[in-house]
Amino acid sequence: MGRIPHLDPDRGGAAPAMAREALGDGWVAFDPAFVEDHAAWMARLVDELPLRQESLVLFGRPVATPRLTSWHGDPGARYRYSGRTFEPSPWTPTLASLRDRLEARTGVAFNSALANLYRDGADSMGAHADDEPELGPRPDDKRIASISLGAPRRFVLRARDGSARREWSLGEGSLLVMGGRLQEGFVHHVPKTRRPVGPRLNLTFRVVTVAAAP
Ligand SMILES: O=C(O)CCC(=O)C(=O)O
């Protein structure tokens, strides 16, 4: 399938547009079953992706991330995060195939994706907003589509001023899209859990500014 060349929201593909729920100055849209056979997709991706534990700088000190990650995208789709710049690894066949399905569903031409593998309940993601400058200055550029495969985990969205809080159980093929100016007013995190949980692979597809070729 060809790439969708523009950012016309929610018009692409045969699937119906996702219903949006307004949240702060942005919105979220949720489909609990976007990917069927999620365990098979996850097994293929874990095999293909160069997932590794990164060291990030937090509060001036190097800290090993409590999860495995890999960053993928079109050439030049760099991403800066907690003091590190990540060059994109190429799309793998399975990742590209999920990206194409996502484009057909959302009408958004995603050019990059961050993969996070939570090995068990001790792995987590701290509170943050996806508001890096690479995601672009216009509100609608900050559109993040999050596919979760494997064991469900809590995903918590919290208003920075404490006025609102929403959470979803994301896993087993779910899709959550965050758009508008949501990232300005809200942070999100995936808490650790003491419950025995299996591995979960999360893929956040993004549109980042592509660096010019040297
Ligand atoms: O694993 C998740 O659901 C969240 C991932 C996330 O917050 C991110 O990639 O920025």
Tab-separated table of C-alpha atoms and ligand atoms in Angstrom:
chain	number	residue	atom	x	y	z
A	1	MET	CA	0.000	0.000	0.000
A	2	GLY	CA	1.310	3.509	-0.812
A	3	ARG	CA	1.998	6.158	1.822
A	4	ILE	CA	-0.709	8.735	2.441
A	5	PRO	CA	0.969	11.996	1.478
A	6	HIS	CA	-0.864	14.500	3.678
A	7	LEU	CA	-2.146	15.010	7.197
A	8	ASP	CA	-5.857	15.013	6.496
A	9	PRO	CA	-7.271	13.630	9.726
A	10	ASP	CA	-9.554	10.610	9.895
A	11	ARG	CA	-10.366	10.352	6.205
A	12	GLY	CA	-8.106	7.557	5.031
A	13	GLY	CA	-8.996	3.928	4.441
A	14	ALA	CA	-12.211	1.961	4.577
A	15	ALA	CA	-12.456	1.751	8.377
A	16	PRO	CA	-14.747	4.269	10.085
A	17	ALA	CA	-13.153	7.328	11.681
A	18	MET	CA	-12.441	6.827	15.370
A	19	ALA	CA	-14.764	8.642	17.773
A	20	ARG	CA	-12.912	11.333	19.665
A	21	GLU	CA	-13.320	12.205	23.312
A	22	ALA	CA	-12.434	15.797	24.174
A	23	LEU	CA	-9.876	16.125	26.957
A	24	GLY	CA	-8.512	19.519	27.964
A	25	ASP	CA	-7.432	21.339	24.795
A	26	GLY	CA	-6.977	18.063	22.961
A	27	TRP	CA	-8.679	14.768	22.368
A	28	VAL	CA	-8.211	11.008	22.578
A	29	ALA	CA	-9.694	8.205	20.479
A	30	PHE	CA	-9.662	4.567	21.615
A	31	ASP	CA	-10.143	1.276	19.797
A	32	PRO	CA	-9.699	-1.713	22.152
A	33	ALA	CA	-9.218	-4.193	19.295
A	34	PHE	CA	-7.332	-2.538	16.435
A	35	VAL	CA	-4.942	-5.482	15.910
A	36	GLU	CA	-6.281	-9.020	15.820
A	37	ASP	CA	-3.854	-11.862	16.632
A	38	HIS	CA	-1.866	-9.424	18.723
A	39	ALA	CA	0.330	-12.156	20.251
A	40	ALA	CA	1.537	-13.241	16.798
A	41	TRP	CA	2.318	-9.628	15.801
A	42	MET	CA	4.162	-9.137	19.050
A	43	ALA	CA	6.258	-12.292	18.589
A	44	ARG	CA	7.290	-11.162	15.101
A	45	LEU	CA	8.162	-7.666	16.260
A	46	VAL	CA	10.179	-8.828	19.271
A	47	ASP	CA	12.127	-10.981	16.824
A	48	GLU	CA	12.709	-8.136	14.322
A	49	LEU	CA	13.293	-5.042	16.463
A	50	PRO	CA	16.733	-4.232	17.941
A	51	LEU	CA	15.218	-3.699	21.399
A	52	ARG	CA	17.751	-2.730	24.072
A	53	GLN	CA	17.974	-1.049	27.437
A	54	GLU	CA	19.041	2.578	26.949
A	55	SER	CA	20.753	4.869	29.381
A	56	LEU	CA	19.085	8.295	29.656
A	57	VAL	CA	20.170	11.395	31.551
A	58	LEU	CA	17.623	12.263	34.234
A	59	PHE	CA	18.291	15.128	36.633
A	60	GLY	CA	21.885	15.175	35.340
A	61	ARG	CA	22.592	11.491	36.040
A	62	PRO	CA	22.652	8.468	33.719
A	63	VAL	CA	19.792	6.090	34.441
A	64	ALA	CA	19.005	2.756	32.733
A	65	THR	CA	15.451	2.847	31.359
A	66	PRO	CA	13.106	0.351	33.071
A	67	ARG	CA	12.105	-1.161	29.697
A	68	LEU	CA	13.698	-2.047	26.345
A	69	THR	CA	13.344	0.379	23.443
A	70	SER	CA	14.077	0.933	19.765
A	71	TRP	CA	13.454	3.991	17.558
A	72	HIS	CA	12.490	3.593	13.893
A	73	GLY	CA	11.609	5.848	11.018
A	74	ASP	CA	12.268	7.382	7.649
A	75	PRO	CA	15.869	8.519	7.050
A	76	GLY	CA	16.570	11.712	9.043
A	77	ALA	CA	13.665	11.178	11.479
A	78	ARG	CA	15.782	11.820	14.566
A	79	TYR	CA	14.365	11.991	18.039
A	80	ARG	CA	15.765	13.734	21.118
A	81	TYR	CA	14.652	12.430	24.473
A	82	SER	CA	16.096	13.036	27.956
A	83	GLY	CA	19.460	14.269	26.791
A	84	ARG	CA	19.979	11.712	23.987
A	85	THR	CA	19.549	11.930	20.227
A	86	PHE	CA	18.373	8.768	18.536
A	87	GLU	CA	19.013	8.081	14.855
A	88	PRO	CA	16.213	6.008	13.358
A	89	SER	CA	16.666	2.317	12.648
A	90	PRO	CA	14.920	1.347	9.398
A	91	TRP	CA	11.301	0.210	9.345
A	92	THR	CA	11.115	-3.563	9.671
A	93	PRO	CA	8.568	-5.442	7.523
A	94	THR	CA	6.168	-6.018	10.422
A	95	LEU	CA	6.475	-2.483	11.768
A	96	ALA	CA	5.912	-1.038	8.277
A	97	SER	CA	2.864	-3.208	7.851
A	98	LEU	CA	1.338	-1.938	11.124
A	99	ARG	CA	2.222	1.646	10.114
A	100	ASP	CA	0.363	1.199	6.817
A	101	ARG	CA	-2.746	-0.120	8.595
A	102	LEU	CA	-2.586	2.784	10.986
A	103	GLU	CA	-2.288	5.292	8.150
A	104	ALA	CA	-5.334	3.747	6.472
A	105	ARG	CA	-7.272	4.074	9.707
A	106	THR	CA	-6.230	7.588	10.718
A	107	GLY	CA	-5.250	9.316	7.472
A	108	VAL	CA	-1.989	10.413	9.093
A	109	ALA	CA	1.362	9.725	7.378
A	110	PHE	CA	3.451	8.626	10.344
A	111	ASN	CA	7.200	8.822	9.676
A	112	SER	CA	8.553	7.260	12.868
A	113	ALA	CA	7.774	4.953	15.770
A	114	LEU	CA	9.118	4.330	19.249
A	115	ALA	CA	8.922	0.728	20.486
A	116	ASN	CA	8.855	0.035	24.231
A	117	LEU	CA	8.970	-3.505	25.592
A	118	TYR	CA	7.786	-3.856	29.190
A	119	ARG	CA	9.227	-7.213	30.215
A	120	ASP	CA	7.167	-7.535	33.404
A	121	GLY	CA	5.438	-5.415	36.054
A	122	ALA	CA	8.752	-3.896	37.198
A	123	ASP	CA	9.142	-2.168	33.829
A	124	SER	CA	7.398	1.184	33.498
A	125	MET	CA	7.302	4.625	31.884
A	126	GLY	CA	7.534	7.750	34.052
A	127	ALA	CA	5.192	10.728	33.698
A	128	HIS	CA	5.992	12.852	30.659
A	129	ALA	CA	4.349	14.562	27.685
A	130	ASP	CA	5.204	13.820	24.087
A	131	ASP	CA	5.988	17.467	23.427
A	132	GLU	CA	9.505	17.354	22.016
A	133	PRO	CA	10.218	20.043	19.403
A	134	GLU	CA	10.659	17.374	16.719
A	135	LEU	CA	6.919	16.753	16.934
A	136	GLY	CA	6.342	20.166	15.343
A	137	PRO	CA	4.976	23.527	16.474
A	138	ARG	CA	1.369	23.153	15.289
A	139	PRO	CA	-1.033	21.441	17.696
A	140	ASP	CA	-2.228	18.847	15.206
A	141	ASP	CA	1.350	17.837	14.433
A	142	LYS	CA	1.495	16.435	17.932
A	143	ARG	CA	-0.575	13.412	17.029
A	144	ILE	CA	0.537	10.190	18.663
A	145	ALA	CA	-0.947	6.811	17.793
A	146	SER	CA	-0.183	4.160	20.393
A	147	ILE	CA	-0.603	0.457	19.613
A	148	SER	CA	-0.230	-1.982	22.515
A	149	LEU	CA	0.358	-5.716	22.045
A	150	GLY	CA	0.587	-8.401	24.711
A	151	ALA	CA	-0.384	-8.042	28.378
A	152	PRO	CA	-2.588	-5.027	29.211
A	153	ARG	CA	-1.074	-2.341	31.433
A	154	ARG	CA	-2.542	0.791	32.987
A	155	PHE	CA	-1.976	3.957	30.947
A	156	VAL	CA	-2.719	7.074	32.981
A	157	LEU	CA	-3.312	10.580	31.564
A	158	ARG	CA	-3.233	13.335	34.165
A	159	ALA	CA	-3.819	17.084	33.757
A	160	ARG	CA	-0.757	19.095	34.772
A	161	ASP	CA	-2.964	21.278	37.000
A	162	GLY	CA	-4.604	18.247	38.661
A	163	SER	CA	-8.060	19.051	37.222
A	164	ALA	CA	-8.602	15.789	35.308
A	165	ARG	CA	-7.409	12.203	35.168
A	166	ARG	CA	-8.294	9.370	32.783
A	167	GLU	CA	-6.898	5.889	32.466
A	168	TRP	CA	-7.158	2.985	30.060
A	169	SER	CA	-5.999	-0.604	30.119
A	170	LEU	CA	-3.840	-0.769	26.988
A	171	GLY	CA	-2.791	-4.110	25.494
A	172	GLU	CA	-4.030	-7.048	23.419
A	173	GLY	CA	-4.062	-5.041	20.172
A	174	SER	CA	-5.541	-1.750	21.415
A	175	LEU	CA	-5.066	1.619	19.721
A	176	LEU	CA	-5.131	4.970	21.520
A	177	VAL	CA	-4.685	8.155	19.484
A	178	MET	CA	-3.864	11.434	21.258
A	179	GLY	CA	-4.266	14.672	19.328
A	180	GLY	CA	-4.908	18.394	19.362
A	181	ARG	CA	-3.136	20.232	22.193
A	182	LEU	CA	-3.450	17.355	24.645
A	183	GLN	CA	0.300	17.153	25.309
A	184	GLU	CA	0.390	20.774	26.486
A	185	GLY	CA	-2.001	20.241	29.380
A	186	PHE	CA	-1.541	16.554	30.186
A	187	VAL	CA	1.229	14.113	31.089
A	188	HIS	CA	0.981	10.333	30.848
A	189	HIS	CA	2.670	7.340	32.419
A	190	VAL	CA	2.614	3.538	32.678
A	191	PRO	CA	3.006	2.639	36.377
A	192	LYS	CA	4.837	-0.386	37.719
A	193	THR	CA	2.641	-3.138	39.116
A	194	ARG	CA	3.175	-5.914	41.678
A	195	ARG	CA	0.612	-8.071	39.889
A	196	PRO	CA	2.250	-10.818	37.847
A	197	VAL	CA	1.925	-9.597	34.245
A	198	GLY	CA	3.341	-10.883	31.000
A	199	PRO	CA	5.352	-8.799	28.542
A	200	ARG	CA	3.760	-5.917	26.670
A	201	LEU	CA	5.041	-4.204	23.521
A	202	ASN	CA	3.915	-0.615	22.945
A	203	LEU	CA	4.474	1.212	19.655
A	204	THR	CA	3.924	4.967	19.506
A	205	PHE	CA	3.774	6.179	15.900
A	206	ARG	CA	4.685	9.827	15.429
A	207	VAL	CA	5.226	12.571	12.848
A	208	VAL	CA	8.595	14.199	13.509
A	209	THR	CA	10.498	16.863	11.624
A	210	VAL	CA	12.935	15.174	9.270
A	211	ALA	CA	16.499	16.519	9.367
A	212	ALA	CA	17.824	17.712	6.001
A	213	ALA	CA	20.379	15.430	4.343
A	214	PRO	CA	23.978	16.679	4.890
B	1	LIG	O1	3.606	2.214	26.821
B	1	LIG	C1	2.785	3.109	26.713
B	1	LIG	O2	1.572	2.896	26.645
B	1	LIG	C2	3.237	4.560	26.752
B	1	LIG	C3	4.420	4.848	25.881
B	1	LIG	C4	4.810	6.294	25.958
B	1	LIG	O3	4.386	7.021	26.833
B	1	LIG	C5	5.714	6.865	24.977
B	1	LIG	O4	6.224	6.141	24.094
B	1	LIG	O5	5.962	8.090	25.040
